[in-house]
PDB file of N, CA and C in Angstrom:
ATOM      1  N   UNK K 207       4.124 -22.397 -19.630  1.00 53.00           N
ATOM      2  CA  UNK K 207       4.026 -21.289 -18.658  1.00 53.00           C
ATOM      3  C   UNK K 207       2.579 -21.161 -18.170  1.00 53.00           C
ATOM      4  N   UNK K 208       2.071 -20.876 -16.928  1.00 62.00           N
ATOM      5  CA  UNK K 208       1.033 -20.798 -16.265  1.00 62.00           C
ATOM      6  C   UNK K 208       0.916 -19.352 -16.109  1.00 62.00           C
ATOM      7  N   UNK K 209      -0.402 -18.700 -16.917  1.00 62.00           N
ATOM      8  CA  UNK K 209      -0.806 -17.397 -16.616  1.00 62.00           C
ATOM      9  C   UNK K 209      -1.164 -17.052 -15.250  1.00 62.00           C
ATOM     10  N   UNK K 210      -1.584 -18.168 -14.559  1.00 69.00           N
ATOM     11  CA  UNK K 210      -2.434 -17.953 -13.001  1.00 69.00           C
ATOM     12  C   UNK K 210      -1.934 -17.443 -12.150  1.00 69.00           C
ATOM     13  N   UNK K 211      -0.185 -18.163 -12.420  1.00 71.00           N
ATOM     14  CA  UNK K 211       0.881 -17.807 -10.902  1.00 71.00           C
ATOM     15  C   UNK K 211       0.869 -16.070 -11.537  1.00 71.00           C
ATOM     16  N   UNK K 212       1.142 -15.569 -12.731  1.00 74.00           N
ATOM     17  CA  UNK K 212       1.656 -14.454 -13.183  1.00 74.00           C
ATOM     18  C   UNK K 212       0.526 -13.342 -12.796  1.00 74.00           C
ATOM     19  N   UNK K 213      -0.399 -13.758 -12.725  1.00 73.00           N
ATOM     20  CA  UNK K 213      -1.728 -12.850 -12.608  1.00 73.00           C
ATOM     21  C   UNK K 213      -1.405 -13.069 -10.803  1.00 73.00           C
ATOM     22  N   UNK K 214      -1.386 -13.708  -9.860  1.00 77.00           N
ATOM     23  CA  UNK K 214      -1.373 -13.604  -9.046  1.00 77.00           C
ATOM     24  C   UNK K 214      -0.587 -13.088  -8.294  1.00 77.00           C
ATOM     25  N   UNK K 215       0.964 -12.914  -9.072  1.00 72.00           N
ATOM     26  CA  UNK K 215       1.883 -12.436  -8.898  1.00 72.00           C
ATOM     27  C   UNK K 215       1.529 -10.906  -9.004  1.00 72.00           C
ATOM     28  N   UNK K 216       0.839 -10.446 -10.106  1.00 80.00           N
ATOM     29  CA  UNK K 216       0.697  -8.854 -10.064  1.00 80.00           C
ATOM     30  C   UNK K 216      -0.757  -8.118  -9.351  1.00 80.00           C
ATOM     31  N   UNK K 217      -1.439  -9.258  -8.848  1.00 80.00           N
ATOM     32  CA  UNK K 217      -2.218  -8.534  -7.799  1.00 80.00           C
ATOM     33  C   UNK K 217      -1.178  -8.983  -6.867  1.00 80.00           C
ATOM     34  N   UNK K 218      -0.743  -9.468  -6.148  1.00 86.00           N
ATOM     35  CA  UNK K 218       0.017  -9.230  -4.734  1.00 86.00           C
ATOM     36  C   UNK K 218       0.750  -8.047  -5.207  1.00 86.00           C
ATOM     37  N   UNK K 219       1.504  -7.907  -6.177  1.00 90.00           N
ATOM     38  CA  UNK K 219       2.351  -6.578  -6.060  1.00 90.00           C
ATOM     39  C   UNK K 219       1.301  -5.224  -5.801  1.00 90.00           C
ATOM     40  N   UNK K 220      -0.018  -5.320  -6.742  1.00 90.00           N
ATOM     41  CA  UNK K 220      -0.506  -4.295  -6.753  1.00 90.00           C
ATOM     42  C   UNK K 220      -1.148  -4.029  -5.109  1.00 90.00           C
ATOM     43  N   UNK K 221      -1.687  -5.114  -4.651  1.00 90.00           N
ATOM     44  CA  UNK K 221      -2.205  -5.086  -3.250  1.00 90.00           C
ATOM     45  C   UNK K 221      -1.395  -4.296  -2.175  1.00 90.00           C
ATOM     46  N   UNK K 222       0.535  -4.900  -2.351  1.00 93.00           N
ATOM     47  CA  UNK K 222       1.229  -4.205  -1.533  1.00 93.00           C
ATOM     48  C   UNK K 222       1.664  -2.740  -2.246  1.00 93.00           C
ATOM     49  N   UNK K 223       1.661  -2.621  -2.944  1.00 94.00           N
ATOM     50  CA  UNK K 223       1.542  -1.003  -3.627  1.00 94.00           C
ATOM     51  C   UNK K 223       0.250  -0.465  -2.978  1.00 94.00           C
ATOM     52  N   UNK K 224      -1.083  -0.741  -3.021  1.00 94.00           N
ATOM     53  CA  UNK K 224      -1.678  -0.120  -2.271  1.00 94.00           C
ATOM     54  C   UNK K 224      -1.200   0.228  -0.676  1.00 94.00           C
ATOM     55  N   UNK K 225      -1.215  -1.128  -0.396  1.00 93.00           N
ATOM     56  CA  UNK K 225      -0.812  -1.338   1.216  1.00 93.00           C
ATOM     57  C   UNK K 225      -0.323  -0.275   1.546  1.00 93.00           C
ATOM     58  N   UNK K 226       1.322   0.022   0.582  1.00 94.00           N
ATOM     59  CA  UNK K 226       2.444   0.616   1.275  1.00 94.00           C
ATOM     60  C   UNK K 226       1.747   2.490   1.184  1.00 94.00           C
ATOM     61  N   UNK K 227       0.658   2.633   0.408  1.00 95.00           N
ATOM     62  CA  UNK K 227       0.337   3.909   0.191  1.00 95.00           C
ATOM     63  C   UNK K 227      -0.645   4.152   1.180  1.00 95.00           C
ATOM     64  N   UNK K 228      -1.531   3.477   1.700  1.00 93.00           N
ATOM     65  CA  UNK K 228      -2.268   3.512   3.021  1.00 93.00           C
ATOM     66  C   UNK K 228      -1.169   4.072   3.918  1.00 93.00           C
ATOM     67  N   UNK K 229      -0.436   3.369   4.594  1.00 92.00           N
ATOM     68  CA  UNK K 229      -0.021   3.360   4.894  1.00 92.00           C
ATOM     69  C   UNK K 229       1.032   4.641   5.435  1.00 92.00           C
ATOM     70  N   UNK K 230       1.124   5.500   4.459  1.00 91.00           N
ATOM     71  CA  UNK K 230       2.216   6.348   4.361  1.00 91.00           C
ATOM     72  C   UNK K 230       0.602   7.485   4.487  1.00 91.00           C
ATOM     73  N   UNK K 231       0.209   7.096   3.801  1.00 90.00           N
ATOM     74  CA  UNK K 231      -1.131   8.665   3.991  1.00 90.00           C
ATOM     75  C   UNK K 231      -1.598   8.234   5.698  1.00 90.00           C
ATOM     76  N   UNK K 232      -1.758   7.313   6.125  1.00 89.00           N
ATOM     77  CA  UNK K 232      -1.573   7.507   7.756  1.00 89.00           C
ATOM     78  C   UNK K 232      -0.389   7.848   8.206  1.00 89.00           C
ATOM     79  N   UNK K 233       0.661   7.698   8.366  1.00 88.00           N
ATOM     80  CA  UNK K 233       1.744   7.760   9.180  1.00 88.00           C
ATOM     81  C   UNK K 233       1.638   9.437   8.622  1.00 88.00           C
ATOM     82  N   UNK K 234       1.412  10.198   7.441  1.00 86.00           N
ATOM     83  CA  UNK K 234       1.331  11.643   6.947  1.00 86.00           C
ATOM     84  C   UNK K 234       0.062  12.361   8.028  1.00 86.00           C
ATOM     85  N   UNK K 235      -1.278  11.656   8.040  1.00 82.00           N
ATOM     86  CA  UNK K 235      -2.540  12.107   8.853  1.00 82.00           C
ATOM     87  C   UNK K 235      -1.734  12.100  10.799  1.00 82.00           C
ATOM     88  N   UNK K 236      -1.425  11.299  10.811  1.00 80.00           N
ATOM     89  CA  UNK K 236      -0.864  11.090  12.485  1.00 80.00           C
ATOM     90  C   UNK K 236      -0.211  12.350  12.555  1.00 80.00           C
ATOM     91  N   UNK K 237       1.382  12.481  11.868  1.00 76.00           N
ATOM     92  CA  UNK K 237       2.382  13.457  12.262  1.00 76.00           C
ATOM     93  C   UNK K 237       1.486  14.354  11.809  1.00 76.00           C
ATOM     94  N   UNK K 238       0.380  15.288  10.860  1.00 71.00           N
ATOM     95  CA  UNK K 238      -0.335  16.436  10.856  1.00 71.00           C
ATOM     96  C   UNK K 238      -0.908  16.609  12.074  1.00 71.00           C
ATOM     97  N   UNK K 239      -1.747  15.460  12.516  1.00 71.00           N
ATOM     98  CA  UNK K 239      -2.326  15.656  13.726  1.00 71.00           C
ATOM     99  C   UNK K 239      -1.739  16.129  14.935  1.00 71.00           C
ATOM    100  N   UNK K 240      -0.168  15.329  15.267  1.00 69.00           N
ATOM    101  CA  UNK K 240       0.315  15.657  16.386  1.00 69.00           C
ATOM    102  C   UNK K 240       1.101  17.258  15.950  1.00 69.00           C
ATOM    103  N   UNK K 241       1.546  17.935  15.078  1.00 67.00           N
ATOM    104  CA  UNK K 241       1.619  18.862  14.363  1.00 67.00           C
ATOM    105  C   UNK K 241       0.729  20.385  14.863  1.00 67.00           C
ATOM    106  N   UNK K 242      -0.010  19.548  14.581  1.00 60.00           N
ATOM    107  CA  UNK K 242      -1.502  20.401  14.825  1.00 60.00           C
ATOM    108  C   UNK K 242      -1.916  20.540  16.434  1.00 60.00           C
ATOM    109  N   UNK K 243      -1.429  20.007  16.829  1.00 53.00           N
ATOM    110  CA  UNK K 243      -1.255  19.818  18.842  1.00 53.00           C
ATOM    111  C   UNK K 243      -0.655  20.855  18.819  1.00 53.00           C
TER     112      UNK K 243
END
């Protein structure tokens, strides 16, 4: 078994776990903003 693929495997997950949380705290900042219009 190769630790490398496995380690690489759980930064991509963690990367798109970030991603998907960017993500959602903008699409949350936008609709406040237009909200706030």
């Amino acid at each position: 078994m190769r630790f490398s693929n496995q380690r690489k495997f759980s930064f991509s997950s963690i990367g798109i776990l970030v991603g998907l949380i960017f993500f959602f705290n903008a699409l949350r900042l936008e609709t406040f903003s237009y909200s706030g219009i």
